[in-house]
Coordinates of C-alpha atoms in Angstrom, one line a residue:
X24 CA -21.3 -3.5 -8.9
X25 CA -19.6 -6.0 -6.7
X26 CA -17.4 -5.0 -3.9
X27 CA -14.4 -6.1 -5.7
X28 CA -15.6 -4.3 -9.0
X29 CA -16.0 -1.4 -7.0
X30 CA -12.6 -1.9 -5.4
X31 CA -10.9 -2.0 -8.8
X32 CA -12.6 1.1 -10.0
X33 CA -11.6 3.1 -7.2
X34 CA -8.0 1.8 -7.6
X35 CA -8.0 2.5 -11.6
X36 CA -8.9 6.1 -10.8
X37 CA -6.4 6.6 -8.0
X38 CA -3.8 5.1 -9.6
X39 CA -4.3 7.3 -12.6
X40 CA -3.5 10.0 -10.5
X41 CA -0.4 8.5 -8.2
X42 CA 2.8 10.1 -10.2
X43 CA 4.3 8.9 -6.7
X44 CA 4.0 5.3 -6.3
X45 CA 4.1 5.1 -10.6
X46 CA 7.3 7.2 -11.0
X47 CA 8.7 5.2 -8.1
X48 CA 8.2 1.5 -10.8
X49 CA 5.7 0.6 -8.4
X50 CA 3.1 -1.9 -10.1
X51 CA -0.3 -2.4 -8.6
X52 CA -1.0 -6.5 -8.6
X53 CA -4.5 -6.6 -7.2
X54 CA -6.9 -5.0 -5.7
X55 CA -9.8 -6.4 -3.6
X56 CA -12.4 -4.8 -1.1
X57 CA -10.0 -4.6 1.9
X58 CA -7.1 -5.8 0.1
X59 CA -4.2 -4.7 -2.3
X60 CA -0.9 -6.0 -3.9
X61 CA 1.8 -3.6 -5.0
X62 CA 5.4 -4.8 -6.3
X63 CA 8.4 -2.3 -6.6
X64 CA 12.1 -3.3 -7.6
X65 CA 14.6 -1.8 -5.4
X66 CA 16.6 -0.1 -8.0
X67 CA 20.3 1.6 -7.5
X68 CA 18.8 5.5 -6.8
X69 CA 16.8 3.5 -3.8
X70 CA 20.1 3.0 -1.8
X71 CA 21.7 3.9 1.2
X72 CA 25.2 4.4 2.5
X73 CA 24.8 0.9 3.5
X74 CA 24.4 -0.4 0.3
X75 CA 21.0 -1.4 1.4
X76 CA 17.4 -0.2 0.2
X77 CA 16.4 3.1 2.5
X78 CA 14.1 2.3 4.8
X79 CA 12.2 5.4 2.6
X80 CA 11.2 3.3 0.0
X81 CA 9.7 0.8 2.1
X82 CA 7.7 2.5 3.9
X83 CA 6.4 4.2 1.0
X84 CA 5.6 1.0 -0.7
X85 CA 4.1 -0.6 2.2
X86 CA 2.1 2.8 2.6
X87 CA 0.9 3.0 -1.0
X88 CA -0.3 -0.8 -0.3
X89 CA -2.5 0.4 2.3
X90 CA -3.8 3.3 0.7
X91 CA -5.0 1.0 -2.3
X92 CA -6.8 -1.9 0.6
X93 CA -8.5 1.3 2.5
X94 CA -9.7 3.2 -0.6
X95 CA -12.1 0.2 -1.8
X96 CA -15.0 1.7 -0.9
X97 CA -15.5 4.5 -2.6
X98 CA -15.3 6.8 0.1
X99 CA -11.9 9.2 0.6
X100 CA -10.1 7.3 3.2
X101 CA -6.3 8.6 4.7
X102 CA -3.8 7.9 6.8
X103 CA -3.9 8.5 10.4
X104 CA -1.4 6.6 12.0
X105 CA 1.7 4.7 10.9
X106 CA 4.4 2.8 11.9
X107 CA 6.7 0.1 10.5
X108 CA 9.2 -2.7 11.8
X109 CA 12.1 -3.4 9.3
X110 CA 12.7 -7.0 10.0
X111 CA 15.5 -7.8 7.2
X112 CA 17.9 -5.2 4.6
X113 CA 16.6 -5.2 1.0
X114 CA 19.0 -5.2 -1.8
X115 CA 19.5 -3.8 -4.4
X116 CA 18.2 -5.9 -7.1
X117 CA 15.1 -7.2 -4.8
X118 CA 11.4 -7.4 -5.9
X119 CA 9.5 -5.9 -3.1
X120 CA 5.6 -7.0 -2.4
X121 CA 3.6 -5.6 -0.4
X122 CA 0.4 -7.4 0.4
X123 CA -2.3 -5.0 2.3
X124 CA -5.2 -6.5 4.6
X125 CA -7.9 -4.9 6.0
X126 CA -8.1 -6.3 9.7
X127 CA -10.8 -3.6 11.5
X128 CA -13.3 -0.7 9.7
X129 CA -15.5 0.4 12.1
X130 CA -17.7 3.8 11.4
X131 CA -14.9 6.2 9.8
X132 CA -11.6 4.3 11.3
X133 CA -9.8 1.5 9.8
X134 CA -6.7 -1.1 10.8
X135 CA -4.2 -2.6 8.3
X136 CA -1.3 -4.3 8.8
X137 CA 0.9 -4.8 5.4
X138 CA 3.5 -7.3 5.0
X139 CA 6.4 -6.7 2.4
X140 CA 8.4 -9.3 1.0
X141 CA 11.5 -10.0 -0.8
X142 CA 11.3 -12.1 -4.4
X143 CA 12.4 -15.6 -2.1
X144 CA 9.7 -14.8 0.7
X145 CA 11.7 -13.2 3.7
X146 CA 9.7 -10.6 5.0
X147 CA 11.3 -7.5 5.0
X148 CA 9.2 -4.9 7.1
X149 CA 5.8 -5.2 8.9
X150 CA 4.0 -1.9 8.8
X151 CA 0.1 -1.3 10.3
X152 CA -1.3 1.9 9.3
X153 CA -4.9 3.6 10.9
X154 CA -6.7 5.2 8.2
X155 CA -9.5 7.6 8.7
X156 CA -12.2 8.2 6.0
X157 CA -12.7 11.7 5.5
X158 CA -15.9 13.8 3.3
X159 CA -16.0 12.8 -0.5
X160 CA -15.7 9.7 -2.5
X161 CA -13.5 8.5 -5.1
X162 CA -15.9 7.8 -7.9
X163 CA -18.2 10.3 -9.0
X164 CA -21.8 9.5 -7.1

């Protein structure tokens, strides 16, 4: 199996479990060994008393994104540490994409920063999580 045919087979059996970022719309684009692409339209029940999309949702997009780029190698991989920078208000209406890259894995930490854009582009929110990888793996051995 290649690394990206692994990738994809660890993200068809997480995603068949993730009643989270599925009941949220969320739609998983691609997935790549270090890499994922998840879309999510911001939807009237996503916003605020500003009339804006809650910073919630983003971060839970952006953090499903980097669950999907760190879990590509078939070993049980969570988050350690997480922070996001909202840059620009998402509307209601807006597609949402978040684009994961691996950027460090060394032994069992990892680095990935995860951009998330609006359907013309603007970047919304910068987020970079830390995963660690933890006993088990995804597919069966």
């Amino acid at each position: 199996m290649t690394p990206n045919e692994l990738a994809n087979a660890c993200a068809q059996r997480m995603w068949s479990q993730d009643t989270a970022s599925q009941k949220l719309g969320m739609r998983l684009d691609l997935v790549e060994s270090g890499r994922s692409i998840i879309t999510m339209a911001v939807v009237d029940t996503m916003t605020n008393g500003h009339g804006i999309c809650h910073g919630g949702y983003i971060f839970t997009l952006a953090d499903s994104a980097f669950a999907f780029a760190c879990n590509t190698y078939n070993q049980v991989t969570v988050a350690q540490h997480c922070s996001v920078t909202f840059l620009a208000p998402a509307q209601l209406g807006d597609m949402l994409t978040a684009t994961a890259q691996e950027r460090s894995r060394q032994g069992r930490s990892g680095l990935y920063d995860v951009t998330v854009k609006n359907q013309d582009g603007k970047v919304i929110a910068e987020f970079r999580g830390n995963s660690r990888t933890t006993k088990g793996t995804i597919l069966p051995e």
